[in-house]
PDB file of C-alpha atoms in Angstrom:
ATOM      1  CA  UNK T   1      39.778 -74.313 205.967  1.00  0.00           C
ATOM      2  CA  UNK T   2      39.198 -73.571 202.604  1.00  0.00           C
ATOM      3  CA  UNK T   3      35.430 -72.776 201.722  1.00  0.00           C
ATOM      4  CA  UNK T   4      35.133 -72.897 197.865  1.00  0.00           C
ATOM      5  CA  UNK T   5      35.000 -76.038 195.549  1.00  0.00           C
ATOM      6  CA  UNK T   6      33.571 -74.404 192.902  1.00  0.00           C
ATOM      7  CA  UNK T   7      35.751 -73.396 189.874  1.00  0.00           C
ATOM      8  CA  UNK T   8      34.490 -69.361 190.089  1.00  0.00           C
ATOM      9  CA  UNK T   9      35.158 -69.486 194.137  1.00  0.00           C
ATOM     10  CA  UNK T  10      31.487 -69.042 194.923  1.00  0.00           C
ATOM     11  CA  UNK T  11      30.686 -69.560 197.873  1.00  0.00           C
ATOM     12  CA  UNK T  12      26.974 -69.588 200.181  1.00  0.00           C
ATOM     13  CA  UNK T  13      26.805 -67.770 203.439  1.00  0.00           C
ATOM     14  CA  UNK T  14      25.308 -70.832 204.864  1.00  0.00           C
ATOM     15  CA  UNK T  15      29.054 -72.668 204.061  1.00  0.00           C
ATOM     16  CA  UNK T  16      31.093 -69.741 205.119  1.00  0.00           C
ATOM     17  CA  UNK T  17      29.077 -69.765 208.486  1.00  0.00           C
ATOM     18  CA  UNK T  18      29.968 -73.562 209.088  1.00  0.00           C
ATOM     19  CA  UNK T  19      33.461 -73.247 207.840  1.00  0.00           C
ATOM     20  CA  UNK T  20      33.650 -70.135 210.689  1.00  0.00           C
ATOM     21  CA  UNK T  21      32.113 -72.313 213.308  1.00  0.00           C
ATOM     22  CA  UNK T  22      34.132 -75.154 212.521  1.00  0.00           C
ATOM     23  CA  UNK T  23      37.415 -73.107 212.715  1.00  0.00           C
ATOM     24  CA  UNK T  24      35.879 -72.124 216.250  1.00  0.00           C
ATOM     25  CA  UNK T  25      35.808 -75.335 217.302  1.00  0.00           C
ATOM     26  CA  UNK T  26      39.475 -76.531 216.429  1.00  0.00           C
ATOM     27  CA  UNK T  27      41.044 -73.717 218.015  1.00  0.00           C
ATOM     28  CA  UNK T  28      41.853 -70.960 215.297  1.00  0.00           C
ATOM     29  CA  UNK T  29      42.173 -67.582 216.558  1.00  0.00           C
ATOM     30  CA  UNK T  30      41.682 -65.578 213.449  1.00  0.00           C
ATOM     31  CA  UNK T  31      39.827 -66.309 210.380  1.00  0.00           C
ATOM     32  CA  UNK T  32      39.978 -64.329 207.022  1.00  0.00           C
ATOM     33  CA  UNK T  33      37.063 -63.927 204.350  1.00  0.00           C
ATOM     34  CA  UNK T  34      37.234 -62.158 201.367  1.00  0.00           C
ATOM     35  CA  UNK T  35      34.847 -61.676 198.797  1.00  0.00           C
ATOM     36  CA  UNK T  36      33.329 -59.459 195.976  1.00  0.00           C
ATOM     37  CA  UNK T  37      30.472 -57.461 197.883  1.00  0.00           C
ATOM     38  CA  UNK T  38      29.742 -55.879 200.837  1.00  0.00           C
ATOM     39  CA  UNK T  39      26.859 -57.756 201.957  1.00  0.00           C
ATOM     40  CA  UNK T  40      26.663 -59.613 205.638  1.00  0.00           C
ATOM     41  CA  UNK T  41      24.400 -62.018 206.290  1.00  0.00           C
ATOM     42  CA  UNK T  42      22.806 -63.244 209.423  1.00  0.00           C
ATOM     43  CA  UNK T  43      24.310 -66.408 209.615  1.00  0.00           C
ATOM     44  CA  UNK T  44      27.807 -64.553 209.023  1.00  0.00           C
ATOM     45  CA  UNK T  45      27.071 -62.465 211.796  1.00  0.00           C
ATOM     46  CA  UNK T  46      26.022 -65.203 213.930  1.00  0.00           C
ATOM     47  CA  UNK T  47      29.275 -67.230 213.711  1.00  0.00           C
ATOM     48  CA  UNK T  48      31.473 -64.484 213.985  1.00  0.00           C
ATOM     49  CA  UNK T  49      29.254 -64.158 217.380  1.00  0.00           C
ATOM     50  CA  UNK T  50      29.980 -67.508 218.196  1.00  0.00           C
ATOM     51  CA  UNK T  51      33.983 -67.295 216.989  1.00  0.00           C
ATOM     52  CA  UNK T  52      34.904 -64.132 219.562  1.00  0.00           C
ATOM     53  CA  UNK T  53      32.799 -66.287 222.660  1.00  0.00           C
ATOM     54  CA  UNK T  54      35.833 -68.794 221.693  1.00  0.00           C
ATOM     55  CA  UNK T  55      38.086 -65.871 222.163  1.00  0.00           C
ATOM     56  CA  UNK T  56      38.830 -65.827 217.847  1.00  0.00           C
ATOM     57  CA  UNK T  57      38.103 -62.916 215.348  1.00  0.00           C
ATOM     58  CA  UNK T  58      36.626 -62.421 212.053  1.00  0.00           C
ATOM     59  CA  UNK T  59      38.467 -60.521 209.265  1.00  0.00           C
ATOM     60  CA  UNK T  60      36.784 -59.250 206.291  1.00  0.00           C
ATOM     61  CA  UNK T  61      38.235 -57.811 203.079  1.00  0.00           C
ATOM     62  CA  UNK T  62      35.587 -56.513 201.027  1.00  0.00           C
ATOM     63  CA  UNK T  63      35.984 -54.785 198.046  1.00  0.00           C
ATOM     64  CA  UNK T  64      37.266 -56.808 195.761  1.00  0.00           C
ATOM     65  CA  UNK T  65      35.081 -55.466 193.160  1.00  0.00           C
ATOM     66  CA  UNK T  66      36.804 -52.299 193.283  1.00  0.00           C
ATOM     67  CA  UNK T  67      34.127 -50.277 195.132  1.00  0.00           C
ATOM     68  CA  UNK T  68      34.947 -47.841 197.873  1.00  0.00           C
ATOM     69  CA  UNK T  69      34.399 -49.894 201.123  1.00  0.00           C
ATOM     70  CA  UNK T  70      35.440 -46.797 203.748  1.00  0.00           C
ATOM     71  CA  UNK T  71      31.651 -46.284 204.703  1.00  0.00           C
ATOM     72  CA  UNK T  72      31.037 -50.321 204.949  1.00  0.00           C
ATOM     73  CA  UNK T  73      30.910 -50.840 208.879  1.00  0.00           C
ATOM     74  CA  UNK T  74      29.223 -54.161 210.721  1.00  0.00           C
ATOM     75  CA  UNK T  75      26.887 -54.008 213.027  1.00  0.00           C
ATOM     76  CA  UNK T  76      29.063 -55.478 215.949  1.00  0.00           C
ATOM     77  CA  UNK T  77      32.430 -55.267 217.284  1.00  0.00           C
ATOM     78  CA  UNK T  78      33.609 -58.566 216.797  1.00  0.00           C
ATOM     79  CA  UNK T  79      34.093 -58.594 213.011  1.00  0.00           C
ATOM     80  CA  UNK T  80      36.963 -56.564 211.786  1.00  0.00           C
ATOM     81  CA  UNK T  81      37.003 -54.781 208.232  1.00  0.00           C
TER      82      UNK T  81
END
């Protein structure tokens, strides 16, 4: 499911929430975000929540700004860094 249809690949939480709940719901097991910073969001948090109760996983590669990310640690167990 690809998130961005903006030229730059921006991108709101609020669509990268649906887009995690939607993969939820057609059976994916793993979905991948990347992006530039290292911030989380609630609604982020809330459908990765939502993905492992339909037995899926989050994966998120931060960094690619360049910036050390070996501190950066969620707040839950179900999203992988």
């Amino acid at each position: 499911v690809k998130v961005s249809r903006l030229a730059s690949g921006d991108s709101s939480y609020s669509a990268l929430s649906g887009c995690i709940e939607h993969a939820a719901n057609i059976g994916a097991k793993v979905v991948n975000l990347s992006y530039g910073g290292l911030y989380m969001s609630s609604a982020i948090d809330r459908s990765a929540a939502y993905m492992r109760r339909r037995g899926g996983v989050v994966v998120i590669s931060a960094g690619n700004d360049k910036r050390d990310i070996s501190s950066y640690a969620p707040s839950n167990n179900y999203i992988l860094v």
